[in-house]
Coordinates of C-alpha atoms in Angstrom, one line a residue:
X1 CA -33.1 -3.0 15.5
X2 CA -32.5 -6.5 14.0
X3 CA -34.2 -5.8 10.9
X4 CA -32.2 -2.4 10.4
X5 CA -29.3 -4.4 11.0
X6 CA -30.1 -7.4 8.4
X7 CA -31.6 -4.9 6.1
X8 CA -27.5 -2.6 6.5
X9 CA -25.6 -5.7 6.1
X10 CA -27.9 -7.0 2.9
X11 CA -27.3 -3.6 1.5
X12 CA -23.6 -4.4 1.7
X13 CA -22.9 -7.6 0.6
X14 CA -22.1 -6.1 -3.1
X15 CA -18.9 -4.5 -1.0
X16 CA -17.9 -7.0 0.4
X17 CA -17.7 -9.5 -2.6
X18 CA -13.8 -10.1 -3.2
X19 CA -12.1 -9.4 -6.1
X20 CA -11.1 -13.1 -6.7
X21 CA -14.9 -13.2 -8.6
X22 CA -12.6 -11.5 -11.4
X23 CA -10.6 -14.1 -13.2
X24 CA -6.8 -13.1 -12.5
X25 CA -4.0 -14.3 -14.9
X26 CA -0.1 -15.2 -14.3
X27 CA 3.3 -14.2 -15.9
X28 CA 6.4 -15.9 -14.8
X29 CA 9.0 -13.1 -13.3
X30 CA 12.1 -14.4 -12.4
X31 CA 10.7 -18.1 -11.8
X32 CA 7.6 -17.0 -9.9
X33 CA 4.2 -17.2 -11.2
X34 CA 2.9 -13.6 -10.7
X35 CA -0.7 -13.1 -10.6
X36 CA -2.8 -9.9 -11.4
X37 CA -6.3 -8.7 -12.2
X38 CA -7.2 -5.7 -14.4
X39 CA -10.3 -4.1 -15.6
X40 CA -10.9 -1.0 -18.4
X41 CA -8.5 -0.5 -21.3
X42 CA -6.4 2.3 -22.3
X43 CA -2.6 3.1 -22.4
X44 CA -2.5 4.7 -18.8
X45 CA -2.3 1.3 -16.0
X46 CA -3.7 2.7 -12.6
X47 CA -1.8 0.3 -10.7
X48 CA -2.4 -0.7 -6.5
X49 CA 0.1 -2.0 -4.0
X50 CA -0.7 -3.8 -1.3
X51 CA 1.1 -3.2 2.2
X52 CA 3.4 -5.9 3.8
X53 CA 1.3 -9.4 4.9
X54 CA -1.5 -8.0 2.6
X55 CA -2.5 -9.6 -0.5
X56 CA -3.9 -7.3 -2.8
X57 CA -7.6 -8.1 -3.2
X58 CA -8.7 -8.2 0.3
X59 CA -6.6 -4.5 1.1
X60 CA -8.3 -3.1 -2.2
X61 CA -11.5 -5.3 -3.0
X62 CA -14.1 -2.3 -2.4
X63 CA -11.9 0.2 -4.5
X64 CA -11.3 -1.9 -7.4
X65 CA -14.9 -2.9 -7.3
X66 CA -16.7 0.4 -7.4
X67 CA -14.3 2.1 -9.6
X68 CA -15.3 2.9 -13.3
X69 CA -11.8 3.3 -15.4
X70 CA -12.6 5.5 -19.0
X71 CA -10.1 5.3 -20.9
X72 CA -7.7 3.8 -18.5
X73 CA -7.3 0.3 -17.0
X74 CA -6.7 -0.6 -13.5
X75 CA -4.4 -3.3 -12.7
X76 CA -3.0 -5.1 -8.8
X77 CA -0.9 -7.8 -8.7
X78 CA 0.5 -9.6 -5.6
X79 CA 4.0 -9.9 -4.7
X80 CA 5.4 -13.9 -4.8
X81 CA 4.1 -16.1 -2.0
X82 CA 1.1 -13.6 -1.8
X83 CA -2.8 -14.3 -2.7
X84 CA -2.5 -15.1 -6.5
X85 CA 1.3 -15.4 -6.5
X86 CA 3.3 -18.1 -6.2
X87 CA 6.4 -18.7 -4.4
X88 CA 8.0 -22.5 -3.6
X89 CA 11.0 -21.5 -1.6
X90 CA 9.9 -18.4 0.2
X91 CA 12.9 -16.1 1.7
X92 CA 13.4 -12.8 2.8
X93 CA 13.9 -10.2 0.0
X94 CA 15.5 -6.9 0.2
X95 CA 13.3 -3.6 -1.4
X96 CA 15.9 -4.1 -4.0
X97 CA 14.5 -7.3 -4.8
X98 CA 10.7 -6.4 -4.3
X99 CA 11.1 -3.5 -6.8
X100 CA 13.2 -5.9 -9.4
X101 CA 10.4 -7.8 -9.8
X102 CA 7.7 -5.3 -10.0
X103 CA 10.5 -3.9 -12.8
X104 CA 10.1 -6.9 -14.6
X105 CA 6.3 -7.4 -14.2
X106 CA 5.9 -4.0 -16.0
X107 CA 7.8 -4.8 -18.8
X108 CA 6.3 -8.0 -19.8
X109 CA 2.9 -6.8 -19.3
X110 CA 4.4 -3.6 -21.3
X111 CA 2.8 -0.9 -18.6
X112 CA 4.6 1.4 -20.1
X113 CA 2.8 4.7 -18.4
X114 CA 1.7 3.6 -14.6
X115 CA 0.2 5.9 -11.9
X116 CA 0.8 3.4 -9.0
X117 CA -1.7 3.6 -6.0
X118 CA 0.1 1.8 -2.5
X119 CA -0.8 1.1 0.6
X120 CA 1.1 1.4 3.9
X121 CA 4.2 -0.8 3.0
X122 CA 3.6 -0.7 -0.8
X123 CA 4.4 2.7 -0.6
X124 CA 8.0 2.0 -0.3
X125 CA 8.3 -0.5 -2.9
X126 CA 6.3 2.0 -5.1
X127 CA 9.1 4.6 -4.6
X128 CA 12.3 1.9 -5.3
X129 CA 10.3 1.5 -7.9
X130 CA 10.1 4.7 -9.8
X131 CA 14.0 5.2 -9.0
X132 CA 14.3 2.2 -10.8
X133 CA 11.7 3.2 -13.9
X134 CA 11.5 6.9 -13.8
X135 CA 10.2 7.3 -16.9
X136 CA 7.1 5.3 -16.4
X137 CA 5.8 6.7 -13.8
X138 CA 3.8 9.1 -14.3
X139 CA 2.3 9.9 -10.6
X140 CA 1.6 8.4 -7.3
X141 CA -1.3 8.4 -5.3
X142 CA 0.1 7.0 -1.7
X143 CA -2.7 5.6 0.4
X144 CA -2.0 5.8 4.2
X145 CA 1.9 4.7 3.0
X146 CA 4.8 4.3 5.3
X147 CA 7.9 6.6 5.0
X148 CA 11.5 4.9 6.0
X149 CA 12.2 7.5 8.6
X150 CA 8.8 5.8 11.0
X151 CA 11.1 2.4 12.2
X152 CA 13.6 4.9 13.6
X153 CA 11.3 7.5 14.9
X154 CA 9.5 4.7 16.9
X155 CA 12.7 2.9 17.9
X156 CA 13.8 6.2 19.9
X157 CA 10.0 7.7 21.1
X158 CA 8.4 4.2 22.5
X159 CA 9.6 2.5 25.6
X160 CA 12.0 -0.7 26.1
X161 CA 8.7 -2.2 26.4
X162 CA 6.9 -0.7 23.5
X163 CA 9.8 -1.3 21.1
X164 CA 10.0 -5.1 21.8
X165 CA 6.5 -5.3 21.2
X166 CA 7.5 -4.1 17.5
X167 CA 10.3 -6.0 17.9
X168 CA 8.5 -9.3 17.8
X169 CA 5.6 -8.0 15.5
X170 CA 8.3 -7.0 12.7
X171 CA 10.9 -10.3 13.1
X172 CA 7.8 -12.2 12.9
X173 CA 6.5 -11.0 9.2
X174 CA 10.3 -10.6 8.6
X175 CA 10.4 -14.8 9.3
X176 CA 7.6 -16.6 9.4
X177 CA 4.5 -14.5 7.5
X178 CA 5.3 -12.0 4.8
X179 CA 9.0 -12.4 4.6
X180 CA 9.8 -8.8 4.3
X181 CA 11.7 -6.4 6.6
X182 CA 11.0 -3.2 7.7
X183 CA 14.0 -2.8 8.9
X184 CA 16.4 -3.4 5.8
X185 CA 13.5 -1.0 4.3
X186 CA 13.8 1.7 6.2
X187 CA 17.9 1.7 6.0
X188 CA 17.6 3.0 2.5
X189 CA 17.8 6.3 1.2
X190 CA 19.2 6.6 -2.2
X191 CA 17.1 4.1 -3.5
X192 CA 13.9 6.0 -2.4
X193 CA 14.5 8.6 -4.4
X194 CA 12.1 9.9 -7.1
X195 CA 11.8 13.0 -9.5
X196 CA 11.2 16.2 -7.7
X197 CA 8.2 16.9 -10.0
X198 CA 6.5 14.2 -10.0
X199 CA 3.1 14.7 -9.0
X200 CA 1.9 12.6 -6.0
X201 CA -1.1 13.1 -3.7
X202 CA -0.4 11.9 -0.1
X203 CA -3.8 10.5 1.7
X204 CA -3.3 10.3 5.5
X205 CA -6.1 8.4 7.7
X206 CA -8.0 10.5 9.4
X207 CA -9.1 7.7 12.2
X208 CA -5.8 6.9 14.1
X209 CA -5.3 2.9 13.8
X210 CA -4.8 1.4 17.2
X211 CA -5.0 -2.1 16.5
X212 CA -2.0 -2.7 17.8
X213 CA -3.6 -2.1 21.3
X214 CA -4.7 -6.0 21.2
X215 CA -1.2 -6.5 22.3
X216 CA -1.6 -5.2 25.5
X217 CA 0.8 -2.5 24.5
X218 CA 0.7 0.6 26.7
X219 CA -2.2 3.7 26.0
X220 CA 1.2 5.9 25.7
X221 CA 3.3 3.4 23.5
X222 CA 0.3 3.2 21.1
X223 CA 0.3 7.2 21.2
X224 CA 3.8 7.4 20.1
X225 CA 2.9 4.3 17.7
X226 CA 0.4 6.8 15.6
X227 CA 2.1 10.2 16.4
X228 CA 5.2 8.5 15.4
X229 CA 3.3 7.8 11.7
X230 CA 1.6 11.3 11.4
X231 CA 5.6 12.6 11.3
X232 CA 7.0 9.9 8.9
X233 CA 3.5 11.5 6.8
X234 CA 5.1 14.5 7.0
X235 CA 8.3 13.6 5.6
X236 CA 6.3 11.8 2.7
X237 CA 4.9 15.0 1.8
X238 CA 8.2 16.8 1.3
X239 CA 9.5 14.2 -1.2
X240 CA 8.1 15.9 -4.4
X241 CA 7.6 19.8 -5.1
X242 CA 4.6 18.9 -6.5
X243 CA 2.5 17.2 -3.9
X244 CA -1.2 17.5 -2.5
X245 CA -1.9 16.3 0.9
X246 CA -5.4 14.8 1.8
X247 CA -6.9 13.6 5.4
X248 CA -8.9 10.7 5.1
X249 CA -11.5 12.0 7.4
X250 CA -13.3 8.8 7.7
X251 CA -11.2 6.2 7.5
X252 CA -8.2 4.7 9.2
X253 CA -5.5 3.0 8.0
X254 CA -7.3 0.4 6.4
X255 CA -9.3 2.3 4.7
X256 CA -11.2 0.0 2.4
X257 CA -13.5 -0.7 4.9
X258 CA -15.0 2.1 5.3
X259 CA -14.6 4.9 2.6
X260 CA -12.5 3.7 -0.8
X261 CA -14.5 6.4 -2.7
X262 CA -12.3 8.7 -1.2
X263 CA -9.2 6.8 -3.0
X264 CA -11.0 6.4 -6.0
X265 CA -11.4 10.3 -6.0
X266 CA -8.0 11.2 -5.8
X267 CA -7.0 8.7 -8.7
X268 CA -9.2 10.3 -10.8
X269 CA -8.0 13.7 -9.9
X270 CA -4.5 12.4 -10.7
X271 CA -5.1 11.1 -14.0
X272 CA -6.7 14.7 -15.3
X273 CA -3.7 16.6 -13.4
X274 CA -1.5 14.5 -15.3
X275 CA -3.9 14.8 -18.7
X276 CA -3.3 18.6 -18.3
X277 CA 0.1 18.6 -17.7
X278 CA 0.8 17.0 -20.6

């Protein structure tokens, strides 16, 4: 059993090699240094969003590694004070402000024609973005992304207990980790809005993620915690006319782990549905 288990993990140390083995570079955006990584070449920027507290390389390391752009490039970058960004005076920024700066990334680089790829959190600054830059997106593949009605679907379903547990969880990234809110997120509406044809595909996890067990939360507040998600998925669904929906079978919500060929799929289908739309 040892061996089969030395020979398994040798077998996947390619895998689990970062990202940061691929020299990133820096633009200043609005007196931060932002860094990003791209590989391939081509007009159309595949671009992935890391989720709040993420940086981008560790939350997409096995999909950017294994996928082969033609004809296309694909791009992350990490919000300021994250991984390869910098950020002296850290504070908490409204979605306003996240999606200003990813604005203004965009144009410097000149990604003038973007499919963007987020995860969980990303998701929401992927949509401020497009109703920013309409225009240049062309599609969105949300991976496992939140929706702004979860914070007040959970607030009212979990217990007085529950709910402080998320409480803490949230007013701690909000003020000491990733210095975004959820809640000033998920108070939004207009901003969220997007064309209504706009072709997204909307990848669920198929492995609830119950992490959040480790705080002792209760079996039935951890329920509500994922059922609560597979509703605000729901809504996500319903925000285009032109949207396919895909179970993750395999993987939960961090999905990199264990099946990012899945994700790599579903880019791929993107860019020829947008290829033929055209």
């Amino acid at each position: 059993m040892f061996k089969y288990l030395l020979a398994l993990h040798i077998a996947l140390l390619p895998l689990m090699t970062s990202a940061q083995e691929r020299e990133h570079l820096s633009v200043e955006v609005n007196g931060k240094n932002i860094g990003y990584v791209c590989k391939g070449t081509g007009e159309l920027t595949i671009l992935l969003v890391a989720g709040m507290g993420l940086n981008v390389q560790s939350t997409y390391k096995n999909t950017f590694r294994n996928i082969d752009p033609a004809n296309y490039k694909v791009c992350m970058y990490d919000r300021a004070g994250y991984g390869m960004s910098t950020y002296s005076d850290p504070k908490v920024r409204t979605m306003s402000e996240l999606a200003d700066e990813l604005t203004t990334l965009t144009e410097k680089l000149e990604w003038n024609k973007v499919v963007l790829v987020p995860h969980s959190f990303g998701g929401l600054v992927a949509r401020a973005f497009t109703n920013q830059k309409p225009e240049v997106v062309k599609g969105i593949v949300f991976v496992d992304a939140a929706h702004e009605s979860w914070y007040q679907d959970m607030k009212s379903s979990m217990s007085r207990e529950g709910w402080k547990t998320m409480e803490w969880i949230m007013d701690w990234e909000r003020n000491h980790h990733s210095f975004e809110d959820f809640e000033e997120a998920s108070s939004h509406t207009s901003i969220y809005s997007i064309p209504s044809d706009l072709p997204i595909t909307v990848m669920s996890r198929g492995i609830p993620h119950v992490s959040i067990r480790q705080t002792k939360m209760s079996y039935k507040d951890v329920d509500t915690y994922t059922k609560s998600w597979d509703r605000s998925q729901e809504k996500l669904r319903a925000i285009t006319r032109n949207a396919e929906v895909v179970t993750m079978m395999y993987a939960s919500h961090l999905f990199d782990e264990s099946d990012p060929w899945i994700v790599i799929e579903h880019i791929e289908k993107m860019i020829s549905k947008i290829e033929n739309e055209t």
